[in-house]
Amino acid sequence: MEVSTQRKMGPPSGLPRRLAKRAYHKVLDVPGLASAFRHVQGDYATVFMFHRFDGGDSQGSGLDPTSLTRGLEYLRKAGFELVSLEDLFRRLAGEGSRLRGAVAFTIDDGYLDQAEIAAPIFRRFDCPVTTFVTTGFVDGALWMWWDKIEYVFLHTQRTSLAVELGGQALRYELTGPPHSLATMSADFAERCKAVNDEERECGIARLAQAAEVELPERAPCRYSAMTWDDVRACEQLGMQFGPHTVTHPILSRTTSERSEHELSESWRRLQAEARSPVPIFCYPNGRRGASVDDVDGDFSEREIASLRSLGLRGAVCSEAGFAVPRLFRSGPDEPFAVPRLAYPEDRPSLAEYAGGIERLKQALRSA
């Protein structure tokens, strides 16, 4: 009975953990703490990645620009070294000074909001950033396939959808709350990553037909790309650009000929249009596979060999981790699979990642 009474009188389940987390975040907010902590951890860097930026008309699909502004303001005031991706790769290779917790920023795809919203903010804080453009998208030849899926779910008047993809029958009930549409759209897009290009395009066409939605030939304003003029204007603001394929396929789902074309043509096109293209590639989706036949990977040694033959310096992927010179120089393929972290919107998490605290936690968990 005494134990039972104490349990009833005690705090609700999970409360001590929440209080401890709150106290931990307050500690991270102590000025200079995270910045100072990075100096005891040796040579490493953090590479953050972004995608969309919310300009107020994208229905909350991107990062709030205020979050980016506050984050860059914090990093500058805390004394973090903000470096370009090209400089980061040189220093990872042993050229120049040690990194000591440097931070680099990357943006994927080449959307218009990245030029209109993100570029001026990075310029304001004199912060280097590299944007990886899908050249066919910037050329105006296509719009992103996952945006087509979202467009269908947002514009259908049907209450349910039945569609086949990769031999699997899928059904979506559209009578739930609005946010559930985003979940279903993301589910279909994720399934599309597991099939080849031809089946993906057929699946999206079947989805649009079932939804009774006509897909526009060109990307609607919400999904539009920057132009090459925008690219050159952003270069004047300090933004740099790297290749990100022509059509943004999952490279491991393509033939060797298609994969090589996606890499070489995107680099050739970028060299023709940008003033100072960066010889660093970014893989679509970006999970590393052990071999060409690895169904869980999005790229493999096949793509790495193609990039090396093009004379590129390296590549970034989307596997979570930190850029460490020791690992970078551990094998010829490592410069072509540098990890990145999704940019965290809250400042405590930003301090934890940039300051190397998360890196230390990962090491302790591994140990």
PDB file of N, CA and C in Angstrom, residues 101-190:
ATOM      1  N   GLY A 101      35.844  22.261 -35.510  1.00  0.00           N
ATOM      2  CA  GLY A 101      34.411  22.509 -35.348  1.00  0.00           C
ATOM      3  C   GLY A 101      33.837  23.516 -36.313  1.00  0.00           C
ATOM      4  N   ALA A 102      34.423  23.647 -37.496  1.00  0.00           N
ATOM      5  CA  ALA A 102      33.884  24.556 -38.513  1.00  0.00           C
ATOM      6  C   ALA A 102      32.498  24.090 -38.964  1.00  0.00           C
ATOM      7  N   VAL A 103      31.724  25.013 -39.524  1.00  0.00           N
ATOM      8  CA  VAL A 103      30.363  24.724 -39.975  1.00  0.00           C
ATOM      9  C   VAL A 103      30.222  25.135 -41.434  1.00  0.00           C
ATOM     10  N   ALA A 104      29.653  24.249 -42.249  1.00  0.00           N
ATOM     11  CA  ALA A 104      29.379  24.543 -43.655  1.00  0.00           C
ATOM     12  C   ALA A 104      27.893  24.310 -43.930  1.00  0.00           C
ATOM     13  N   PHE A 105      27.358  25.013 -44.941  1.00  0.00           N
ATOM     14  CA  PHE A 105      25.936  24.936 -45.257  1.00  0.00           C
ATOM     15  C   PHE A 105      25.728  24.538 -46.714  1.00  0.00           C
ATOM     16  N   THR A 106      24.732  23.677 -46.934  1.00  0.00           N
ATOM     17  CA  THR A 106      24.374  23.251 -48.282  1.00  0.00           C
ATOM     18  C   THR A 106      22.859  23.309 -48.444  1.00  0.00           C
ATOM     19  N   ILE A 107      22.424  23.527 -49.692  1.00  0.00           N
ATOM     20  CA  ILE A 107      21.002  23.543 -50.048  1.00  0.00           C
ATOM     21  C   ILE A 107      20.836  22.646 -51.266  1.00  0.00           C
ATOM     22  N   ASP A 108      19.778  21.864 -51.298  1.00  0.00           N
ATOM     23  CA  ASP A 108      19.559  20.926 -52.396  1.00  0.00           C
ATOM     24  C   ASP A 108      18.435  21.367 -53.334  1.00  0.00           C
ATOM     25  N   ASP A 109      18.624  21.111 -54.622  1.00  0.00           N
ATOM     26  CA  ASP A 109      17.597  21.092 -55.663  1.00  0.00           C
ATOM     27  C   ASP A 109      17.562  22.306 -56.589  1.00  0.00           C
ATOM     28  N   GLY A 110      17.540  23.549 -56.071  1.00  0.00           N
ATOM     29  CA  GLY A 110      17.492  24.703 -56.949  1.00  0.00           C
ATOM     30  C   GLY A 110      16.138  25.368 -57.063  1.00  0.00           C
ATOM     31  N   TYR A 111      15.341  25.329 -55.996  1.00  0.00           N
ATOM     32  CA  TYR A 111      14.040  26.005 -55.993  1.00  0.00           C
ATOM     33  C   TYR A 111      14.218  27.526 -55.970  1.00  0.00           C
ATOM     34  N   LEU A 112      13.209  28.227 -56.472  1.00  0.00           N
ATOM     35  CA  LEU A 112      13.247  29.680 -56.522  1.00  0.00           C
ATOM     36  C   LEU A 112      13.339  30.294 -55.131  1.00  0.00           C
ATOM     37  N   ASP A 113      12.671  29.692 -54.144  1.00  0.00           N
ATOM     38  CA  ASP A 113      12.709  30.269 -52.790  1.00  0.00           C
ATOM     39  C   ASP A 113      14.125  30.246 -52.211  1.00  0.00           C
ATOM     40  N   GLN A 114      14.960  29.335 -52.691  1.00  0.00           N
ATOM     41  CA  GLN A 114      16.346  29.294 -52.213  1.00  0.00           C
ATOM     42  C   GLN A 114      17.120  30.533 -52.670  1.00  0.00           C
ATOM     43  N   ALA A 115      16.775  31.038 -53.857  1.00  0.00           N
ATOM     44  CA  ALA A 115      17.405  32.258 -54.369  1.00  0.00           C
ATOM     45  C   ALA A 115      16.793  33.504 -53.746  1.00  0.00           C
ATOM     46  N   GLU A 116      15.467  33.537 -53.649  1.00  0.00           N
ATOM     47  CA  GLU A 116      14.783  34.750 -53.202  1.00  0.00           C
ATOM     48  C   GLU A 116      14.829  34.942 -51.688  1.00  0.00           C
ATOM     49  N   ILE A 117      14.794  33.839 -50.932  1.00  0.00           N
ATOM     50  CA  ILE A 117      14.707  33.940 -49.469  1.00  0.00           C
ATOM     51  C   ILE A 117      16.045  33.643 -48.805  1.00  0.00           C
ATOM     52  N   ALA A 118      16.652  32.501 -49.160  1.00  0.00           N
ATOM     53  CA  ALA A 118      17.852  32.059 -48.441  1.00  0.00           C
ATOM     54  C   ALA A 118      19.088  32.876 -48.787  1.00  0.00           C
ATOM     55  N   ALA A 119      19.317  33.140 -50.074  1.00  0.00           N
ATOM     56  CA  ALA A 119      20.555  33.811 -50.491  1.00  0.00           C
ATOM     57  C   ALA A 119      20.778  35.149 -49.787  1.00  0.00           C
ATOM     58  N   PRO A 120      19.751  36.032 -49.697  1.00  0.00           N
ATOM     59  CA  PRO A 120      19.973  37.306 -48.997  1.00  0.00           C
ATOM     60  C   PRO A 120      20.272  37.140 -47.510  1.00  0.00           C
ATOM     61  N   ILE A 121      19.701  36.105 -46.871  1.00  0.00           N
ATOM     62  CA  ILE A 121      19.971  35.890 -45.442  1.00  0.00           C
ATOM     63  C   ILE A 121      21.413  35.453 -45.237  1.00  0.00           C
ATOM     64  N   PHE A 122      21.875  34.512 -46.038  1.00  0.00           N
ATOM     65  CA  PHE A 122      23.272  34.089 -45.928  1.00  0.00           C
ATOM     66  C   PHE A 122      24.212  35.258 -46.229  1.00  0.00           C
ATOM     67  N   ARG A 123      23.828  36.099 -47.182  1.00  0.00           N
ATOM     68  CA  ARG A 123      24.629  37.275 -47.508  1.00  0.00           C
ATOM     69  C   ARG A 123      24.710  38.232 -46.323  1.00  0.00           C
ATOM     70  N   ARG A 124      23.586  38.414 -45.640  1.00  0.00           N
ATOM     71  CA  ARG A 124      23.528  39.332 -44.498  1.00  0.00           C
ATOM     72  C   ARG A 124      24.547  38.956 -43.430  1.00  0.00           C
ATOM     73  N   PHE A 125      24.763  37.648 -43.247  1.00  0.00           N
ATOM     74  CA  PHE A 125      25.703  37.191 -42.216  1.00  0.00           C
ATOM     75  C   PHE A 125      27.058  36.802 -42.799  1.00  0.00           C
ATOM     76  N   ASP A 126      27.295  37.193 -44.055  1.00  0.00           N
ATOM     77  CA  ASP A 126      28.563  36.891 -44.716  1.00  0.00           C
ATOM     78  C   ASP A 126      28.914  35.418 -44.551  1.00  0.00           C
ATOM     79  N   CYS A 127      27.908  34.579 -44.779  1.00  0.00           N
ATOM     80  CA  CYS A 127      28.049  33.134 -44.541  1.00  0.00           C
ATOM     81  C   CYS A 127      28.066  32.379 -45.869  1.00  0.00           C
ATOM     82  N   PRO A 128      29.112  31.620 -46.170  1.00  0.00           N
ATOM     83  CA  PRO A 128      29.152  30.830 -47.404  1.00  0.00           C
ATOM     84  C   PRO A 128      28.060  29.762 -47.410  1.00  0.00           C
ATOM     85  N   VAL A 129      27.537  29.476 -48.577  1.00  0.00           N
ATOM     86  CA  VAL A 129      26.561  28.395 -48.734  1.00  0.00           C
ATOM     87  C   VAL A 129      26.674  27.863 -50.158  1.00  0.00           C
ATOM     88  N   THR A 130      26.547  26.544 -50.297  1.00  0.00           N
ATOM     89  CA  THR A 130      26.597  25.902 -51.606  1.00  0.00           C
ATOM     90  C   THR A 130      25.243  25.286 -51.923  1.00  0.00           C
ATOM     91  N   THR A 131      24.682  25.655 -53.071  1.00  0.00           N
ATOM     92  CA  THR A 131      23.399  25.111 -53.507  1.00  0.00           C
ATOM     93  C   THR A 131      23.631  24.127 -54.643  1.00  0.00           C
ATOM     94  N   PHE A 132      23.074  22.936 -54.514  1.00  0.00           N
ATOM     95  CA  PHE A 132      23.205  21.898 -55.528  1.00  0.00           C
ATOM     96  C   PHE A 132      21.955  21.919 -56.408  1.00  0.00           C
ATOM     97  N   VAL A 133      22.140  22.216 -57.697  1.00  0.00           N
ATOM     98  CA  VAL A 133      21.004  22.391 -58.585  1.00  0.00           C
ATOM     99  C   VAL A 133      20.784  21.178 -59.482  1.00  0.00           C
ATOM    100  N   THR A 134      19.529  20.817 -59.629  1.00  0.00           N
ATOM    101  CA  THR A 134      19.115  19.823 -60.612  1.00  0.00           C
ATOM    102  C   THR A 134      18.976  20.573 -61.927  1.00  0.00           C
ATOM    103  N   THR A 135      19.884  20.345 -62.870  1.00  0.00           N
ATOM    104  CA  THR A 135      20.009  21.239 -64.016  1.00  0.00           C
ATOM    105  C   THR A 135      18.792  21.208 -64.941  1.00  0.00           C
ATOM    106  N   GLY A 136      18.154  20.064 -65.114  1.00  0.00           N
ATOM    107  CA  GLY A 136      16.945  20.013 -65.931  1.00  0.00           C
ATOM    108  C   GLY A 136      15.821  20.826 -65.325  1.00  0.00           C
ATOM    109  N   PHE A 137      15.770  20.860 -64.016  1.00  0.00           N
ATOM    110  CA  PHE A 137      14.783  21.658 -63.276  1.00  0.00           C
ATOM    111  C   PHE A 137      15.033  23.145 -63.521  1.00  0.00           C
ATOM    112  N   VAL A 138      16.286  23.579 -63.398  1.00  0.00           N
ATOM    113  CA  VAL A 138      16.632  24.984 -63.615  1.00  0.00           C
ATOM    114  C   VAL A 138      16.466  25.350 -65.091  1.00  0.00           C
ATOM    115  N   ASP A 139      16.688  24.403 -65.989  1.00  0.00           N
ATOM    116  CA  ASP A 139      16.477  24.642 -67.420  1.00  0.00           C
ATOM    117  C   ASP A 139      14.996  24.828 -67.764  1.00  0.00           C
ATOM    118  N   GLY A 140      14.110  24.454 -66.843  1.00  0.00           N
ATOM    119  CA  GLY A 140      12.675  24.548 -67.110  1.00  0.00           C
ATOM    120  C   GLY A 140      12.127  23.367 -67.867  1.00  0.00           C
ATOM    121  N   ALA A 141      12.904  22.290 -67.966  1.00  0.00           N
ATOM    122  CA  ALA A 141      12.485  21.115 -68.726  1.00  0.00           C
ATOM    123  C   ALA A 141      11.593  20.176 -67.915  1.00  0.00           C
ATOM    124  N   LEU A 142      11.522  20.357 -66.625  1.00  0.00           N
ATOM    125  CA  LEU A 142      10.757  19.443 -65.776  1.00  0.00           C
ATOM    126  C   LEU A 142      10.411  20.125 -64.453  1.00  0.00           C
ATOM    127  N   TRP A 143       9.530  19.497 -63.707  1.00  0.00           N
ATOM    128  CA  TRP A 143       9.381  19.859 -62.302  1.00  0.00           C
ATOM    129  C   TRP A 143       9.485  18.599 -61.475  1.00  0.00           C
ATOM    130  N   MET A 144       9.821  18.776 -60.207  1.00  0.00           N
ATOM    131  CA  MET A 144      10.224  17.646 -59.379  1.00  0.00           C
ATOM    132  C   MET A 144       9.082  16.642 -59.213  1.00  0.00           C
ATOM    133  N   TRP A 145       9.433  15.363 -59.307  1.00  0.00           N
ATOM    134  CA  TRP A 145       8.404  14.328 -59.312  1.00  0.00           C
ATOM    135  C   TRP A 145       7.644  14.238 -57.994  1.00  0.00           C
ATOM    136  N   TRP A 146       8.307  14.508 -56.853  1.00  0.00           N
ATOM    137  CA  TRP A 146       7.596  14.456 -55.572  1.00  0.00           C
ATOM    138  C   TRP A 146       6.628  15.626 -55.436  1.00  0.00           C
ATOM    139  N   ASP A 147       6.917  16.745 -56.121  1.00  0.00           N
ATOM    140  CA  ASP A 147       5.986  17.863 -56.122  1.00  0.00           C
ATOM    141  C   ASP A 147       4.722  17.524 -56.905  1.00  0.00           C
ATOM    142  N   LYS A 148       4.869  16.744 -57.957  1.00  0.00           N
ATOM    143  CA  LYS A 148       3.707  16.292 -58.718  1.00  0.00           C
ATOM    144  C   LYS A 148       2.790  15.446 -57.835  1.00  0.00           C
ATOM    145  N   ILE A 149       3.399  14.604 -57.031  1.00  0.00           N
ATOM    146  CA  ILE A 149       2.605  13.763 -56.121  1.00  0.00           C
ATOM    147  C   ILE A 149       1.842  14.637 -55.126  1.00  0.00           C
ATOM    148  N   GLU A 150       2.533  15.605 -54.523  1.00  0.00           N
ATOM    149  CA  GLU A 150       1.864  16.502 -53.580  1.00  0.00           C
ATOM    150  C   GLU A 150       0.749  17.284 -54.265  1.00  0.00           C
ATOM    151  N   TYR A 151       0.996  17.744 -55.478  1.00  0.00           N
ATOM    152  CA  TYR A 151      -0.007  18.505 -56.225  1.00  0.00           C
ATOM    153  C   TYR A 151      -1.280  17.677 -56.409  1.00  0.00           C
ATOM    154  N   VAL A 152      -1.115  16.407 -56.754  1.00  0.00           N
ATOM    155  CA  VAL A 152      -2.270  15.532 -56.954  1.00  0.00           C
ATOM    156  C   VAL A 152      -3.083  15.401 -55.666  1.00  0.00           C
ATOM    157  N   PHE A 153      -2.409  15.118 -54.561  1.00  0.00           N
ATOM    158  CA  PHE A 153      -3.125  14.945 -53.291  1.00  0.00           C
ATOM    159  C   PHE A 153      -3.814  16.229 -52.842  1.00  0.00           C
ATOM    160  N   LEU A 154      -3.217  17.378 -53.133  1.00  0.00           N
ATOM    161  CA  LEU A 154      -3.793  18.647 -52.705  1.00  0.00           C
ATOM    162  C   LEU A 154      -4.970  19.090 -53.566  1.00  0.00           C
ATOM    163  N   HIS A 155      -5.029  18.618 -54.822  1.00  0.00           N
ATOM    164  CA  HIS A 155      -6.031  19.133 -55.744  1.00  0.00           C
ATOM    165  C   HIS A 155      -7.143  18.146 -56.094  1.00  0.00           C
ATOM    166  N   THR A 156      -7.042  16.912 -55.661  1.00  0.00           N
ATOM    167  CA  THR A 156      -8.100  15.966 -55.960  1.00  0.00           C
ATOM    168  C   THR A 156      -9.376  16.270 -55.166  1.00  0.00           C
ATOM    169  N   GLN A 157     -10.501  15.976 -55.789  1.00  0.00           N
ATOM    170  CA  GLN A 157     -11.801  16.091 -55.116  1.00  0.00           C
ATOM    171  C   GLN A 157     -12.319  14.725 -54.678  1.00  0.00           C
ATOM    172  N   ARG A 158     -11.552  13.695 -54.960  1.00  0.00           N
ATOM    173  CA  ARG A 158     -11.958  12.347 -54.576  1.00  0.00           C
ATOM    174  C   ARG A 158     -11.793  12.144 -53.075  1.00  0.00           C
ATOM    175  N   THR A 159     -12.591  11.243 -52.512  1.00  0.00           N
ATOM    176  CA  THR A 159     -12.491  10.944 -51.080  1.00  0.00           C
ATOM    177  C   THR A 159     -11.608   9.732 -50.811  1.00  0.00           C
ATOM    178  N   SER A 160     -11.239   9.015 -51.870  1.00  0.00           N
ATOM    179  CA  SER A 160     -10.313   7.893 -51.725  1.00  0.00           C
ATOM    180  C   SER A 160      -9.611   7.676 -53.058  1.00  0.00           C
ATOM    181  N   LEU A 161      -8.413   7.093 -52.977  1.00  0.00           N
ATOM    182  CA  LEU A 161      -7.630   6.817 -54.175  1.00  0.00           C
ATOM    183  C   LEU A 161      -7.116   5.388 -54.122  1.00  0.00           C
ATOM    184  N   ALA A 162      -7.248   4.678 -55.232  1.00  0.00           N
ATOM    185  CA  ALA A 162      -6.675   3.346 -55.371  1.00  0.00           C
ATOM    186  C   ALA A 162      -5.718   3.378 -56.551  1.00  0.00           C
ATOM    187  N   VAL A 163      -4.481   2.982 -56.327  1.00  0.00           N
ATOM    188  CA  VAL A 163      -3.474   3.062 -57.374  1.00  0.00           C
ATOM    189  C   VAL A 163      -2.481   1.921 -57.208  1.00  0.00           C
ATOM    190  N   GLU A 164      -1.905   1.505 -58.326  1.00  0.00           N
ATOM    191  CA  GLU A 164      -0.908   0.419 -58.306  1.00  0.00           C
ATOM    192  C   GLU A 164       0.470   1.003 -58.541  1.00  0.00           C
ATOM    193  N   LEU A 165       1.433   0.525 -57.751  1.00  0.00           N
ATOM    194  CA  LEU A 165       2.813   0.979 -57.901  1.00  0.00           C
ATOM    195  C   LEU A 165       3.747  -0.187 -57.636  1.00  0.00           C
ATOM    196  N   GLY A 166       4.562  -0.503 -58.601  1.00  0.00           N
ATOM    197  CA  GLY A 166       5.531  -1.579 -58.438  1.00  0.00           C
ATOM    198  C   GLY A 166       4.895  -2.915 -58.121  1.00  0.00           C
ATOM    199  N   GLY A 167       3.717  -3.168 -58.714  1.00  0.00           N
ATOM    200  CA  GLY A 167       3.032  -4.428 -58.469  1.00  0.00           C
ATOM    201  C   GLY A 167       2.258  -4.483 -57.179  1.00  0.00           C
ATOM    202  N   GLN A 168       2.198  -3.376 -56.442  1.00  0.00           N
ATOM    203  CA  GLN A 168       1.492  -3.343 -55.167  1.00  0.00           C
ATOM    204  C   GLN A 168       0.274  -2.431 -55.270  1.00  0.00           C
ATOM    205  N   ALA A 169      -0.869  -2.919 -54.796  1.00  0.00           N
ATOM    206  CA  ALA A 169      -2.092  -2.128 -54.792  1.00  0.00           C
ATOM    207  C   ALA A 169      -2.121  -1.247 -53.547  1.00  0.00           C
ATOM    208  N   LEU A 170      -2.275   0.045 -53.749  1.00  0.00           N
ATOM    209  CA  LEU A 170      -2.297   1.010 -52.643  1.00  0.00           C
ATOM    210  C   LEU A 170      -3.644   1.707 -52.590  1.00  0.00           C
ATOM    211  N   ARG A 171      -4.082   2.013 -51.401  1.00  0.00           N
ATOM    212  CA  ARG A 171      -5.344   2.735 -51.235  1.00  0.00           C
ATOM    213  C   ARG A 171      -5.159   3.825 -50.183  1.00  0.00           C
ATOM    214  N   TYR A 172      -5.651   5.019 -50.498  1.00  0.00           N
ATOM    215  CA  TYR A 172      -5.555   6.162 -49.595  1.00  0.00           C
ATOM    216  C   TYR A 172      -6.945   6.738 -49.354  1.00  0.00           C
ATOM    217  N   GLU A 173      -7.308   6.867 -48.089  1.00  0.00           N
ATOM    218  CA  GLU A 173      -8.574   7.492 -47.703  1.00  0.00           C
ATOM    219  C   GLU A 173      -8.314   8.967 -47.417  1.00  0.00           C
ATOM    220  N   LEU A 174      -9.017   9.854 -48.111  1.00  0.00           N
ATOM    221  CA  LEU A 174      -8.722  11.277 -48.068  1.00  0.00           C
ATOM    222  C   LEU A 174      -9.729  12.071 -47.245  1.00  0.00           C
ATOM    223  N   THR A 175     -10.369  11.426 -46.312  1.00  0.00           N
ATOM    224  CA  THR A 175     -11.408  12.097 -45.527  1.00  0.00           C
ATOM    225  C   THR A 175     -10.904  12.584 -44.171  1.00  0.00           C
ATOM    226  N   GLY A 176      -9.629  12.413 -43.872  1.00  0.00           N
ATOM    227  CA  GLY A 176      -9.075  12.818 -42.586  1.00  0.00           C
ATOM    228  C   GLY A 176      -8.733  14.301 -42.559  1.00  0.00           C
ATOM    229  N   PRO A 177      -8.040  14.746 -41.519  1.00  0.00           N
ATOM    230  CA  PRO A 177      -7.624  16.156 -41.405  1.00  0.00           C
ATOM    231  C   PRO A 177      -6.651  16.529 -42.514  1.00  0.00           C
ATOM    232  N   PRO A 178      -6.514  17.846 -42.810  1.00  0.00           N
ATOM    233  CA  PRO A 178      -5.644  18.286 -43.918  1.00  0.00           C
ATOM    234  C   PRO A 178      -4.212  17.789 -43.812  1.00  0.00           C
ATOM    235  N   HIS A 179      -3.661  17.727 -42.590  1.00  0.00           N
ATOM    236  CA  HIS A 179      -2.265  17.310 -42.467  1.00  0.00           C
ATOM    237  C   HIS A 179      -2.050  15.868 -42.892  1.00  0.00           C
ATOM    238  N   SER A 180      -3.124  15.063 -42.886  1.00  0.00           N
ATOM    239  CA  SER A 180      -2.984  13.671 -43.296  1.00  0.00           C
ATOM    240  C   SER A 180      -2.695  13.557 -44.791  1.00  0.00           C
ATOM    241  N   LEU A 181      -3.105  14.562 -45.577  1.00  0.00           N
ATOM    242  CA  LEU A 181      -2.791  14.551 -47.004  1.00  0.00           C
ATOM    243  C   LEU A 181      -1.282  14.599 -47.221  1.00  0.00           C
ATOM    244  N   ALA A 182      -0.604  15.407 -46.423  1.00  0.00           N
ATOM    245  CA  ALA A 182       0.855  15.488 -46.522  1.00  0.00           C
ATOM    246  C   ALA A 182       1.484  14.153 -46.177  1.00  0.00           C
ATOM    247  N   THR A 183       0.940  13.474 -45.182  1.00  0.00           N
ATOM    248  CA  THR A 183       1.460  12.168 -44.785  1.00  0.00           C
ATOM    249  C   THR A 183       1.282  11.146 -45.904  1.00  0.00           C
ATOM    250  N   MET A 184       0.115  11.142 -46.534  1.00  0.00           N
ATOM    251  CA  MET A 184      -0.131  10.196 -47.623  1.00  0.00           C
ATOM    252  C   MET A 184       0.709  10.518 -48.848  1.00  0.00           C
ATOM    253  N   SER A 185       0.861  11.810 -49.140  1.00  0.00           N
ATOM    254  CA  SER A 185       1.719  12.218 -50.248  1.00  0.00           C
ATOM    255  C   SER A 185       3.153  11.755 -50.009  1.00  0.00           C
ATOM    256  N   ALA A 186       3.650  11.942 -48.787  1.00  0.00           N
ATOM    257  CA  ALA A 186       5.003  11.519 -48.444  1.00  0.00           C
ATOM    258  C   ALA A 186       5.146   9.999 -48.527  1.00  0.00           C
ATOM    259  N   ASP A 187       4.092   9.281 -48.155  1.00  0.00           N
ATOM    260  CA  ASP A 187       4.131   7.820 -48.228  1.00  0.00           C
ATOM    261  C   ASP A 187       4.273   7.348 -49.671  1.00  0.00           C
ATOM    262  N   PHE A 188       3.481   7.938 -50.559  1.00  0.00           N
ATOM    263  CA  PHE A 188       3.565   7.530 -51.968  1.00  0.00           C
ATOM    264  C   PHE A 188       4.925   7.897 -52.552  1.00  0.00           C
ATOM    265  N   ALA A 189       5.441   9.079 -52.200  1.00  0.00           N
ATOM    266  CA  ALA A 189       6.752   9.499 -52.689  1.00  0.00           C
ATOM    267  C   ALA A 189       7.848   8.554 -52.199  1.00  0.00           C
ATOM    268  N   GLU A 190       7.757   8.140 -50.948  1.00  0.00           N
ATOM    269  CA  GLU A 190       8.759   7.223 -50.399  1.00  0.00           C
ATOM    270  C   GLU A 190       8.721   5.884 -51.132  1.00  0.00           C
TER     271      GLU A 190
END
